[in-house]
Amino acid sequence: MCDLLPIEEGWSAVEPDRATTVVDDPLAGVVPVTSEDEITELLGPPHPIVIAKVRSDLGDFERQWLALSPFCLIATSAADGSCDVTPKGDPPGFAKVLDSTTLVIPDRPGNRRADGWRNVLSNGQVGTVFFLPGHGETLRINGTAQLVRDAPFFDQLALDGVPPRMALVIRTRQVYRHCSRALTKSGLWKPETWPATAPKPPPIVVEA
């Protein structure tokens, strides 16, 4: 084993050939973006089709997609600005369309943190992304949400005969397909790109 360098001010205790200076502020020298005009300047304007594809209701395409989707991500934020992204998964079609502007997602037993649900109590604005395994495109649904503990449609949400204790009801405001670029570039659905192992969590982490 290589000997460590003496710890001196401004240096880290690492192997001699890997010694690096300690940076007090990792954001020193950054140039922030502070306006929408800057974003447009840097990225260019969106194509008209990208704007026109956004709708507020759930049509036949969206209903078919949801009927096949076994997994989604739900983004929420509390009134104080704290954020959360929650994964939800069940057999395909677990998210039910109640009508053209209403979607319901059942809650299942988990770690009981309920971070996203707590956020919804103070801020009902939510964003969701629904995935189809093996497909690059995703379906994005944004809207206003509320938690319910019982409803006539709970029987439709039952899993193995057991209805959920709660469900998230979303009134849709923005509904649109998202292009496949991110999933294609990441190789997410290509087994040959998957790591053989995952990092081992620290002992303090307990799986729910």
mmCIF file with all atom_site columns, C-alpha atoms in Angstrom:
data_model
loop_
_atom_site.group_PDB
_atom_site.id
_atom_site.type_symbol
_atom_site.label_atom_id
_atom_site.label_alt_id
_atom_site.label_comp_id
_atom_site.label_asym_id
_atom_site.label_entity_id
_atom_site.label_seq_id
_atom_site.pdbx_PDB_ins_code
_atom_site.Cartn_x
_atom_site.Cartn_y
_atom_site.Cartn_z
_atom_site.occupancy
_atom_site.B_iso_or_equiv
_atom_site.pdbx_formal_charge
_atom_site.auth_seq_id
_atom_site.auth_comp_id
_atom_site.auth_asym_id
_atom_site.auth_atom_id
_atom_site.pdbx_PDB_model_num
ATOM 1   C CA . MET A 1 1   ? 0.000   0.000  0.000   1.00 0.00 ? 1   MET A CA 1
ATOM 2   C CA . CYS A 1 2   ? 1.256   3.481  -0.797  1.00 0.00 ? 2   CYS A CA 1
ATOM 3   C CA . ASP A 1 3   ? 1.945   5.778  2.126   1.00 0.00 ? 3   ASP A CA 1
ATOM 4   C CA . LEU A 1 4   ? -0.402  8.708  2.487   1.00 0.00 ? 4   LEU A CA 1
ATOM 5   C CA . LEU A 1 5   ? 0.822   12.248 2.151   1.00 0.00 ? 5   LEU A CA 1
ATOM 6   C CA . PRO A 1 6   ? 0.982   14.297 5.338   1.00 0.00 ? 6   PRO A CA 1
ATOM 7   C CA . ILE A 1 7   ? -2.232  16.221 5.712   1.00 0.00 ? 7   ILE A CA 1
ATOM 8   C CA . GLU A 1 8   ? -1.492  19.852 4.971   1.00 0.00 ? 8   GLU A CA 1
ATOM 9   C CA . GLU A 1 9   ? -3.792  22.802 4.578   1.00 0.00 ? 9   GLU A CA 1
ATOM 10  C CA . GLY A 1 10  ? -5.318  22.878 1.108   1.00 0.00 ? 10  GLY A CA 1
ATOM 11  C CA . TRP A 1 11  ? -4.593  19.224 0.355   1.00 0.00 ? 11  TRP A CA 1
ATOM 12  C CA . SER A 1 12  ? -6.501  15.977 0.836   1.00 0.00 ? 12  SER A CA 1
ATOM 13  C CA . ALA A 1 13  ? -5.099  12.815 2.389   1.00 0.00 ? 13  ALA A CA 1
ATOM 14  C CA . VAL A 1 14  ? -4.807  10.545 -0.674  1.00 0.00 ? 14  VAL A CA 1
ATOM 15  C CA . GLU A 1 15  ? -2.166  8.535  -2.471  1.00 0.00 ? 15  GLU A CA 1
ATOM 16  C CA . PRO A 1 16  ? 0.723   10.716 -3.772  1.00 0.00 ? 16  PRO A CA 1
ATOM 17  C CA . ASP A 1 17  ? -0.186  10.358 -7.452  1.00 0.00 ? 17  ASP A CA 1
ATOM 18  C CA . ARG A 1 18  ? -3.803  11.260 -6.756  1.00 0.00 ? 18  ARG A CA 1
ATOM 19  C CA . ALA A 1 19  ? -3.358  14.281 -4.507  1.00 0.00 ? 19  ALA A CA 1
ATOM 20  C CA . THR A 1 20  ? -5.828  17.026 -5.311  1.00 0.00 ? 20  THR A CA 1
ATOM 21  C CA . THR A 1 21  ? -6.479  20.437 -3.917  1.00 0.00 ? 21  THR A CA 1
ATOM 22  C CA . VAL A 1 22  ? -9.556  20.892 -1.763  1.00 0.00 ? 22  VAL A CA 1
ATOM 23  C CA . VAL A 1 23  ? -12.081 23.215 -3.354  1.00 0.00 ? 23  VAL A CA 1
ATOM 24  C CA . ASP A 1 24  ? -14.068 25.137 -0.775  1.00 0.00 ? 24  ASP A CA 1
ATOM 25  C CA . ASP A 1 25  ? -17.000 25.897 -3.072  1.00 0.00 ? 25  ASP A CA 1
ATOM 26  C CA . PRO A 1 26  ? -17.707 23.446 -5.921  1.00 0.00 ? 26  PRO A CA 1
ATOM 27  C CA . LEU A 1 27  ? -19.914 26.069 -7.570  1.00 0.00 ? 27  LEU A CA 1
ATOM 28  C CA . ALA A 1 28  ? -17.284 28.787 -7.626  1.00 0.00 ? 28  ALA A CA 1
ATOM 29  C CA . GLY A 1 29  ? -17.161 30.388 -11.061 1.00 0.00 ? 29  GLY A CA 1
ATOM 30  C CA . VAL A 1 30  ? -20.443 29.010 -12.393 1.00 0.00 ? 30  VAL A CA 1
ATOM 31  C CA . VAL A 1 31  ? -22.533 31.212 -14.694 1.00 0.00 ? 31  VAL A CA 1
ATOM 32  C CA . PRO A 1 32  ? -26.215 30.788 -13.778 1.00 0.00 ? 32  PRO A CA 1
ATOM 33  C CA . VAL A 1 33  ? -29.138 30.885 -16.173 1.00 0.00 ? 33  VAL A CA 1
ATOM 34  C CA . THR A 1 34  ? -31.682 33.351 -14.811 1.00 0.00 ? 34  THR A CA 1
ATOM 35  C CA . SER A 1 35  ? -34.331 33.845 -17.479 1.00 0.00 ? 35  SER A CA 1
ATOM 36  C CA . GLU A 1 36  ? -36.459 31.985 -19.994 1.00 0.00 ? 36  GLU A CA 1
ATOM 37  C CA . ASP A 1 37  ? -34.896 34.099 -22.730 1.00 0.00 ? 37  ASP A CA 1
ATOM 38  C CA . GLU A 1 38  ? -31.497 32.642 -21.852 1.00 0.00 ? 38  GLU A CA 1
ATOM 39  C CA . ILE A 1 39  ? -32.875 29.116 -22.091 1.00 0.00 ? 39  ILE A CA 1
ATOM 40  C CA . THR A 1 40  ? -34.246 29.839 -25.558 1.00 0.00 ? 40  THR A CA 1
ATOM 41  C CA . GLU A 1 41  ? -30.955 31.471 -26.555 1.00 0.00 ? 41  GLU A CA 1
ATOM 42  C CA . LEU A 1 42  ? -29.001 28.390 -25.500 1.00 0.00 ? 42  LEU A CA 1
ATOM 43  C CA . LEU A 1 43  ? -31.365 25.680 -26.753 1.00 0.00 ? 43  LEU A CA 1
ATOM 44  C CA . GLY A 1 44  ? -33.318 27.368 -29.503 1.00 0.00 ? 44  GLY A CA 1
ATOM 45  C CA . PRO A 1 45  ? -37.128 27.494 -29.696 1.00 0.00 ? 45  PRO A CA 1
ATOM 46  C CA . PRO A 1 46  ? -39.134 24.254 -29.549 1.00 0.00 ? 46  PRO A CA 1
ATOM 47  C CA . HIS A 1 47  ? -40.601 22.872 -32.757 1.00 0.00 ? 47  HIS A CA 1
ATOM 48  C CA . PRO A 1 48  ? -44.278 23.823 -33.202 1.00 0.00 ? 48  PRO A CA 1
ATOM 49  C CA . ILE A 1 49  ? -45.236 20.139 -33.131 1.00 0.00 ? 49  ILE A CA 1
ATOM 50  C CA . VAL A 1 50  ? -43.724 19.800 -29.658 1.00 0.00 ? 50  VAL A CA 1
ATOM 51  C CA . ILE A 1 51  ? -46.055 22.543 -28.449 1.00 0.00 ? 51  ILE A CA 1
ATOM 52  C CA . ALA A 1 52  ? -49.100 21.390 -30.407 1.00 0.00 ? 52  ALA A CA 1
ATOM 53  C CA . LYS A 1 53  ? -48.962 17.787 -29.154 1.00 0.00 ? 53  LYS A CA 1
ATOM 54  C CA . VAL A 1 54  ? -49.885 18.797 -25.592 1.00 0.00 ? 54  VAL A CA 1
ATOM 55  C CA . ARG A 1 55  ? -53.523 18.197 -24.760 1.00 0.00 ? 55  ARG A CA 1
ATOM 56  C CA . SER A 1 56  ? -55.545 18.293 -21.561 1.00 0.00 ? 56  SER A CA 1
ATOM 57  C CA . ASP A 1 57  ? -57.556 15.093 -21.866 1.00 0.00 ? 57  ASP A CA 1
ATOM 58  C CA . LEU A 1 58  ? -57.002 11.352 -22.094 1.00 0.00 ? 58  LEU A CA 1
ATOM 59  C CA . GLY A 1 59  ? -57.852 10.061 -25.565 1.00 0.00 ? 59  GLY A CA 1
ATOM 60  C CA . ASP A 1 60  ? -57.853 6.559  -27.031 1.00 0.00 ? 60  ASP A CA 1
ATOM 61  C CA . PHE A 1 61  ? -54.068 6.498  -27.399 1.00 0.00 ? 61  PHE A CA 1
ATOM 62  C CA . GLU A 1 62  ? -53.488 7.505  -23.775 1.00 0.00 ? 62  GLU A CA 1
ATOM 63  C CA . ARG A 1 63  ? -56.035 4.992  -22.502 1.00 0.00 ? 63  ARG A CA 1
ATOM 64  C CA . GLN A 1 64  ? -54.362 2.198  -24.449 1.00 0.00 ? 64  GLN A CA 1
ATOM 65  C CA . TRP A 1 65  ? -50.938 3.241  -23.171 1.00 0.00 ? 65  TRP A CA 1
ATOM 66  C CA . LEU A 1 66  ? -52.097 3.299  -19.549 1.00 0.00 ? 66  LEU A CA 1
ATOM 67  C CA . ALA A 1 67  ? -53.733 -0.106 -19.955 1.00 0.00 ? 67  ALA A CA 1
ATOM 68  C CA . LEU A 1 68  ? -50.308 -1.531 -20.899 1.00 0.00 ? 68  LEU A CA 1
ATOM 69  C CA . SER A 1 69  ? -48.120 0.421  -18.466 1.00 0.00 ? 69  SER A CA 1
ATOM 70  C CA . PRO A 1 70  ? -46.895 -1.353 -15.296 1.00 0.00 ? 70  PRO A CA 1
ATOM 71  C CA . PHE A 1 71  ? -44.767 1.493  -13.924 1.00 0.00 ? 71  PHE A CA 1
ATOM 72  C CA . CYS A 1 72  ? -44.760 5.246  -13.418 1.00 0.00 ? 72  CYS A CA 1
ATOM 73  C CA . LEU A 1 73  ? -42.934 8.015  -11.592 1.00 0.00 ? 73  LEU A CA 1
ATOM 74  C CA . ILE A 1 74  ? -44.890 10.637 -9.646  1.00 0.00 ? 74  ILE A CA 1
ATOM 75  C CA . ALA A 1 75  ? -43.265 14.020 -8.963  1.00 0.00 ? 75  ALA A CA 1
ATOM 76  C CA . THR A 1 76  ? -44.634 16.157 -6.131  1.00 0.00 ? 76  THR A CA 1
ATOM 77  C CA . SER A 1 77  ? -43.583 19.196 -4.124  1.00 0.00 ? 77  SER A CA 1
ATOM 78  C CA . ALA A 1 78  ? -44.739 20.514 -0.773  1.00 0.00 ? 78  ALA A CA 1
ATOM 79  C CA . ALA A 1 79  ? -45.792 24.079 -0.054  1.00 0.00 ? 79  ALA A CA 1
ATOM 80  C CA . ASP A 1 80  ? -42.300 24.773 1.345   1.00 0.00 ? 80  ASP A CA 1
ATOM 81  C CA . GLY A 1 81  ? -40.682 23.719 -1.948  1.00 0.00 ? 81  GLY A CA 1
ATOM 82  C CA . SER A 1 82  ? -39.329 20.340 -0.852  1.00 0.00 ? 82  SER A CA 1
ATOM 83  C CA . CYS A 1 83  ? -39.682 17.768 -3.627  1.00 0.00 ? 83  CYS A CA 1
ATOM 84  C CA . ASP A 1 84  ? -40.095 14.048 -4.116  1.00 0.00 ? 84  ASP A CA 1
ATOM 85  C CA . VAL A 1 85  ? -40.259 11.576 -6.984  1.00 0.00 ? 85  VAL A CA 1
ATOM 86  C CA . THR A 1 86  ? -42.052 8.337  -6.136  1.00 0.00 ? 86  THR A CA 1
ATOM 87  C CA . PRO A 1 87  ? -41.993 5.128  -8.207  1.00 0.00 ? 87  PRO A CA 1
ATOM 88  C CA . LYS A 1 88  ? -45.254 3.216  -8.493  1.00 0.00 ? 88  LYS A CA 1
ATOM 89  C CA . GLY A 1 89  ? -45.630 -0.172 -10.096 1.00 0.00 ? 89  GLY A CA 1
ATOM 90  C CA . ASP A 1 90  ? -48.217 -2.922 -10.369 1.00 0.00 ? 90  ASP A CA 1
ATOM 91  C CA . PRO A 1 91  ? -49.532 -5.230 -13.078 1.00 0.00 ? 91  PRO A CA 1
ATOM 92  C CA . PRO A 1 92  ? -50.173 -3.401 -16.376 1.00 0.00 ? 92  PRO A CA 1
ATOM 93  C CA . GLY A 1 93  ? -53.194 -1.136 -16.240 1.00 0.00 ? 93  GLY A CA 1
ATOM 94  C CA . PHE A 1 94  ? -52.903 -0.410 -12.515 1.00 0.00 ? 94  PHE A CA 1
ATOM 95  C CA . ALA A 1 95  ? -53.631 3.291  -13.165 1.00 0.00 ? 95  ALA A CA 1
ATOM 96  C CA . LYS A 1 96  ? -57.296 3.563  -14.070 1.00 0.00 ? 96  LYS A CA 1
ATOM 97  C CA . VAL A 1 97  ? -58.943 6.144  -16.315 1.00 0.00 ? 97  VAL A CA 1
ATOM 98  C CA . LEU A 1 98  ? -62.211 7.282  -14.737 1.00 0.00 ? 98  LEU A CA 1
ATOM 99  C CA . ASP A 1 99  ? -63.113 9.716  -17.509 1.00 0.00 ? 99  ASP A CA 1
ATOM 100 C CA . SER A 1 100 ? -61.400 11.847 -20.145 1.00 0.00 ? 100 SER A CA 1
ATOM 101 C CA . THR A 1 101 ? -59.739 14.107 -17.558 1.00 0.00 ? 101 THR A CA 1
ATOM 102 C CA . THR A 1 102 ? -59.523 11.916 -14.461 1.00 0.00 ? 102 THR A CA 1
ATOM 103 C CA . LEU A 1 103 ? -56.912 9.302  -13.614 1.00 0.00 ? 103 LEU A CA 1
ATOM 104 C CA . VAL A 1 104 ? -56.544 7.319  -10.385 1.00 0.00 ? 104 VAL A CA 1
ATOM 105 C CA . ILE A 1 105 ? -53.419 5.580  -9.069  1.00 0.00 ? 105 ILE A CA 1
ATOM 106 C CA . PRO A 1 106 ? -53.777 3.120  -6.165  1.00 0.00 ? 106 PRO A CA 1
ATOM 107 C CA . ASP A 1 107 ? -51.449 3.125  -3.180  1.00 0.00 ? 107 ASP A CA 1
ATOM 108 C CA . ARG A 1 108 ? -49.943 -0.194 -2.130  1.00 0.00 ? 108 ARG A CA 1
ATOM 109 C CA . PRO A 1 109 ? -48.167 -1.228 1.091   1.00 0.00 ? 109 PRO A CA 1
ATOM 110 C CA . GLY A 1 110 ? -44.589 0.053  1.139   1.00 0.00 ? 110 GLY A CA 1
ATOM 111 C CA . ASN A 1 111 ? -42.136 1.760  3.457   1.00 0.00 ? 111 ASN A CA 1
ATOM 112 C CA . ARG A 1 112 ? -44.843 4.041  4.910   1.00 0.00 ? 112 ARG A CA 1
ATOM 113 C CA . ARG A 1 113 ? -42.817 7.212  4.432   1.00 0.00 ? 113 ARG A CA 1
ATOM 114 C CA . ALA A 1 114 ? -45.507 8.532  2.095   1.00 0.00 ? 114 ALA A CA 1
ATOM 115 C CA . ASP A 1 115 ? -43.368 11.552 1.188   1.00 0.00 ? 115 ASP A CA 1
ATOM 116 C CA . GLY A 1 116 ? -45.212 12.221 -2.050  1.00 0.00 ? 116 GLY A CA 1
ATOM 117 C CA . TRP A 1 117 ? -48.619 11.810 -0.453  1.00 0.00 ? 117 TRP A CA 1
ATOM 118 C CA . ARG A 1 118 ? -47.709 14.250 2.315   1.00 0.00 ? 118 ARG A CA 1
ATOM 119 C CA . ASN A 1 119 ? -46.629 16.746 -0.331  1.00 0.00 ? 119 ASN A CA 1
ATOM 120 C CA . VAL A 1 120 ? -49.984 16.468 -2.088  1.00 0.00 ? 120 VAL A CA 1
ATOM 121 C CA . LEU A 1 121 ? -51.760 17.552 1.090   1.00 0.00 ? 121 LEU A CA 1
ATOM 122 C CA . SER A 1 122 ? -50.146 20.993 0.853   1.00 0.00 ? 122 SER A CA 1
ATOM 123 C CA . ASN A 1 123 ? -49.649 21.244 -2.924  1.00 0.00 ? 123 ASN A CA 1
ATOM 124 C CA . GLY A 1 124 ? -51.805 19.283 -5.334  1.00 0.00 ? 124 GLY A CA 1
ATOM 125 C CA . GLN A 1 125 ? -49.682 19.943 -8.436  1.00 0.00 ? 125 GLN A CA 1
ATOM 126 C CA . VAL A 1 126 ? -48.217 16.649 -9.673  1.00 0.00 ? 126 VAL A CA 1
ATOM 127 C CA . GLY A 1 127 ? -46.312 15.365 -12.677 1.00 0.00 ? 127 GLY A CA 1
ATOM 128 C CA . THR A 1 128 ? -46.227 11.740 -13.821 1.00 0.00 ? 128 THR A CA 1
ATOM 129 C CA . VAL A 1 129 ? -44.334 9.695  -16.399 1.00 0.00 ? 129 VAL A CA 1
ATOM 130 C CA . PHE A 1 130 ? -45.688 6.303  -17.515 1.00 0.00 ? 130 PHE A CA 1
ATOM 131 C CA . PHE A 1 131 ? -43.349 3.712  -19.035 1.00 0.00 ? 131 PHE A CA 1
ATOM 132 C CA . LEU A 1 132 ? -43.806 0.693  -21.293 1.00 0.00 ? 132 LEU A CA 1
ATOM 133 C CA . PRO A 1 133 ? -40.991 -1.854 -20.874 1.00 0.00 ? 133 PRO A CA 1
ATOM 134 C CA . GLY A 1 134 ? -38.887 -2.050 -24.006 1.00 0.00 ? 134 GLY A CA 1
ATOM 135 C CA . HIS A 1 135 ? -40.316 1.124  -25.553 1.00 0.00 ? 135 HIS A CA 1
ATOM 136 C CA . GLY A 1 136 ? -38.427 4.406  -25.757 1.00 0.00 ? 136 GLY A CA 1
ATOM 137 C CA . GLU A 1 137 ? -41.336 6.814  -25.673 1.00 0.00 ? 137 GLU A CA 1
ATOM 138 C CA . THR A 1 138 ? -43.104 7.669  -22.433 1.00 0.00 ? 138 THR A CA 1
ATOM 139 C CA . LEU A 1 139 ? -46.438 9.242  -21.561 1.00 0.00 ? 139 LEU A CA 1
ATOM 140 C CA . ARG A 1 140 ? -46.407 12.360 -19.402 1.00 0.00 ? 140 ARG A CA 1
ATOM 141 C CA . ILE A 1 141 ? -49.489 13.407 -17.463 1.00 0.00 ? 141 ILE A CA 1
ATOM 142 C CA . ASN A 1 142 ? -49.501 16.541 -15.304 1.00 0.00 ? 142 ASN A CA 1
ATOM 143 C CA . GLY A 1 143 ? -52.379 17.896 -13.291 1.00 0.00 ? 143 GLY A CA 1
ATOM 144 C CA . THR A 1 144 ? -53.891 18.560 -9.884  1.00 0.00 ? 144 THR A CA 1
ATOM 145 C CA . ALA A 1 145 ? -54.274 15.734 -7.412  1.00 0.00 ? 145 ALA A CA 1
ATOM 146 C CA . GLN A 1 146 ? -55.984 14.782 -4.199  1.00 0.00 ? 146 GLN A CA 1
ATOM 147 C CA . LEU A 1 147 ? -55.744 11.774 -1.907  1.00 0.00 ? 147 LEU A CA 1
ATOM 148 C CA . VAL A 1 148 ? -58.874 9.749  -1.212  1.00 0.00 ? 148 VAL A CA 1
ATOM 149 C CA . ARG A 1 149 ? -59.343 6.973  1.346   1.00 0.00 ? 149 ARG A CA 1
ATOM 150 C CA . ASP A 1 150 ? -62.503 5.480  -0.120  1.00 0.00 ? 150 ASP A CA 1
ATOM 151 C CA . ALA A 1 151 ? -64.530 5.773  -3.299  1.00 0.00 ? 151 ALA A CA 1
ATOM 152 C CA . PRO A 1 152 ? -66.986 3.732  -5.379  1.00 0.00 ? 152 PRO A CA 1
ATOM 153 C CA . PHE A 1 153 ? -64.167 2.870  -7.814  1.00 0.00 ? 153 PHE A CA 1
ATOM 154 C CA . PHE A 1 154 ? -61.890 1.286  -5.184  1.00 0.00 ? 154 PHE A CA 1
ATOM 155 C CA . ASP A 1 155 ? -63.058 -2.193 -6.202  1.00 0.00 ? 155 ASP A CA 1
ATOM 156 C CA . GLN A 1 156 ? -61.534 -1.537 -9.647  1.00 0.00 ? 156 GLN A CA 1
ATOM 157 C CA . LEU A 1 157 ? -58.188 -0.881 -7.952  1.00 0.00 ? 157 LEU A CA 1
ATOM 158 C CA . ALA A 1 158 ? -58.089 -4.098 -5.918  1.00 0.00 ? 158 ALA A CA 1
ATOM 159 C CA . LEU A 1 159 ? -54.989 -6.289 -6.188  1.00 0.00 ? 159 LEU A CA 1
ATOM 160 C CA . ASP A 1 160 ? -55.482 -9.971 -5.382  1.00 0.00 ? 160 ASP A CA 1
ATOM 161 C CA . GLY A 1 161 ? -58.897 -9.048 -4.069  1.00 0.00 ? 161 GLY A CA 1
ATOM 162 C CA . VAL A 1 162 ? -57.565 -6.393 -1.679  1.00 0.00 ? 162 VAL A CA 1
ATOM 163 C CA . PRO A 1 163 ? -58.560 -2.755 -2.353  1.00 0.00 ? 163 PRO A CA 1
ATOM 164 C CA . PRO A 1 164 ? -56.052 0.018  -1.606  1.00 0.00 ? 164 PRO A CA 1
ATOM 165 C CA . ARG A 1 165 ? -56.170 2.023  1.601   1.00 0.00 ? 165 ARG A CA 1
ATOM 166 C CA . MET A 1 166 ? -55.676 5.229  -0.369  1.00 0.00 ? 166 MET A CA 1
ATOM 167 C CA . ALA A 1 167 ? -55.535 6.370  -3.962  1.00 0.00 ? 167 ALA A CA 1
ATOM 168 C CA . LEU A 1 168 ? -54.293 9.422  -5.824  1.00 0.00 ? 168 LEU A CA 1
ATOM 169 C CA . VAL A 1 169 ? -56.876 11.044 -8.074  1.00 0.00 ? 169 VAL A CA 1
ATOM 170 C CA . ILE A 1 170 ? -55.424 13.292 -10.797 1.00 0.00 ? 170 ILE A CA 1
ATOM 171 C CA . ARG A 1 171 ? -57.360 15.840 -12.828 1.00 0.00 ? 171 ARG A CA 1
ATOM 172 C CA . THR A 1 172 ? -55.341 16.127 -16.017 1.00 0.00 ? 172 THR A CA 1
ATOM 173 C CA . ARG A 1 173 ? -54.070 19.452 -17.360 1.00 0.00 ? 173 ARG A CA 1
ATOM 174 C CA . GLN A 1 174 ? -51.222 18.414 -19.638 1.00 0.00 ? 174 GLN A CA 1
ATOM 175 C CA . VAL A 1 175 ? -51.039 15.090 -21.466 1.00 0.00 ? 175 VAL A CA 1
ATOM 176 C CA . TYR A 1 176 ? -48.419 14.256 -24.085 1.00 0.00 ? 176 TYR A CA 1
ATOM 177 C CA . ARG A 1 177 ? -45.994 11.700 -25.443 1.00 0.00 ? 177 ARG A CA 1
ATOM 178 C CA . HIS A 1 178 ? -42.320 12.238 -24.685 1.00 0.00 ? 178 HIS A CA 1
ATOM 179 C CA . CYS A 1 179 ? -39.794 11.272 -27.340 1.00 0.00 ? 179 CYS A CA 1
ATOM 180 C CA . SER A 1 180 ? -37.529 8.252  -26.969 1.00 0.00 ? 180 SER A CA 1
ATOM 181 C CA . ARG A 1 181 ? -34.191 10.074 -27.045 1.00 0.00 ? 181 ARG A CA 1
ATOM 182 C CA . ALA A 1 182 ? -33.358 9.799  -23.335 1.00 0.00 ? 182 ALA A CA 1
ATOM 183 C CA . LEU A 1 183 ? -34.216 6.112  -23.000 1.00 0.00 ? 183 LEU A CA 1
ATOM 184 C CA . THR A 1 184 ? -32.553 5.267  -26.304 1.00 0.00 ? 184 THR A CA 1
ATOM 185 C CA . LYS A 1 185 ? -29.306 7.084  -25.467 1.00 0.00 ? 185 LYS A CA 1
ATOM 186 C CA . SER A 1 186 ? -29.220 5.581  -21.977 1.00 0.00 ? 186 SER A CA 1
ATOM 187 C CA . GLY A 1 187 ? -29.698 2.038  -23.285 1.00 0.00 ? 187 GLY A CA 1
ATOM 188 C CA . LEU A 1 188 ? -32.122 1.489  -20.424 1.00 0.00 ? 188 LEU A CA 1
ATOM 189 C CA . TRP A 1 189 ? -33.917 -1.431 -22.072 1.00 0.00 ? 189 TRP A CA 1
ATOM 190 C CA . LYS A 1 190 ? -30.771 -3.105 -23.446 1.00 0.00 ? 190 LYS A CA 1
ATOM 191 C CA . PRO A 1 191 ? -29.627 -5.938 -21.144 1.00 0.00 ? 191 PRO A CA 1
ATOM 192 C CA . GLU A 1 192 ? -26.085 -5.745 -22.505 1.00 0.00 ? 192 GLU A CA 1
ATOM 193 C CA . THR A 1 193 ? -25.740 -2.260 -20.977 1.00 0.00 ? 193 THR A CA 1
ATOM 194 C CA . TRP A 1 194 ? -26.918 -3.287 -17.520 1.00 0.00 ? 194 TRP A CA 1
ATOM 195 C CA . PRO A 1 195 ? -24.306 -3.428 -14.724 1.00 0.00 ? 195 PRO A CA 1
ATOM 196 C CA . ALA A 1 196 ? -23.545 -6.902 -13.422 1.00 0.00 ? 196 ALA A CA 1
ATOM 197 C CA . THR A 1 197 ? -23.878 -5.754 -9.821  1.00 0.00 ? 197 THR A CA 1
ATOM 198 C CA . ALA A 1 198 ? -25.247 -2.797 -7.879  1.00 0.00 ? 198 ALA A CA 1
ATOM 199 C CA . PRO A 1 199 ? -23.439 -0.880 -5.130  1.00 0.00 ? 199 PRO A CA 1
ATOM 200 C CA . LYS A 1 200 ? -23.966 -2.396 -1.705  1.00 0.00 ? 200 LYS A CA 1
ATOM 201 C CA . PRO A 1 201 ? -25.924 -0.024 0.555   1.00 0.00 ? 201 PRO A CA 1
ATOM 202 C CA . PRO A 1 202 ? -24.450 1.048  3.888   1.00 0.00 ? 202 PRO A CA 1
ATOM 203 C CA . PRO A 1 203 ? -25.490 -1.027 6.913   1.00 0.00 ? 203 PRO A CA 1
ATOM 204 C CA . ILE A 1 204 ? -27.813 1.749  8.111   1.00 0.00 ? 204 ILE A CA 1
ATOM 205 C CA . VAL A 1 205 ? -30.036 1.275  5.053   1.00 0.00 ? 205 VAL A CA 1
ATOM 206 C CA . VAL A 1 206 ? -32.887 -1.139 5.755   1.00 0.00 ? 206 VAL A CA 1
ATOM 207 C CA . GLU A 1 207 ? -35.054 -2.356 2.907   1.00 0.00 ? 207 GLU A CA 1
ATOM 208 C CA . ALA A 1 208 ? -38.765 -1.849 3.551   1.00 0.00 ? 208 ALA A CA 1
#
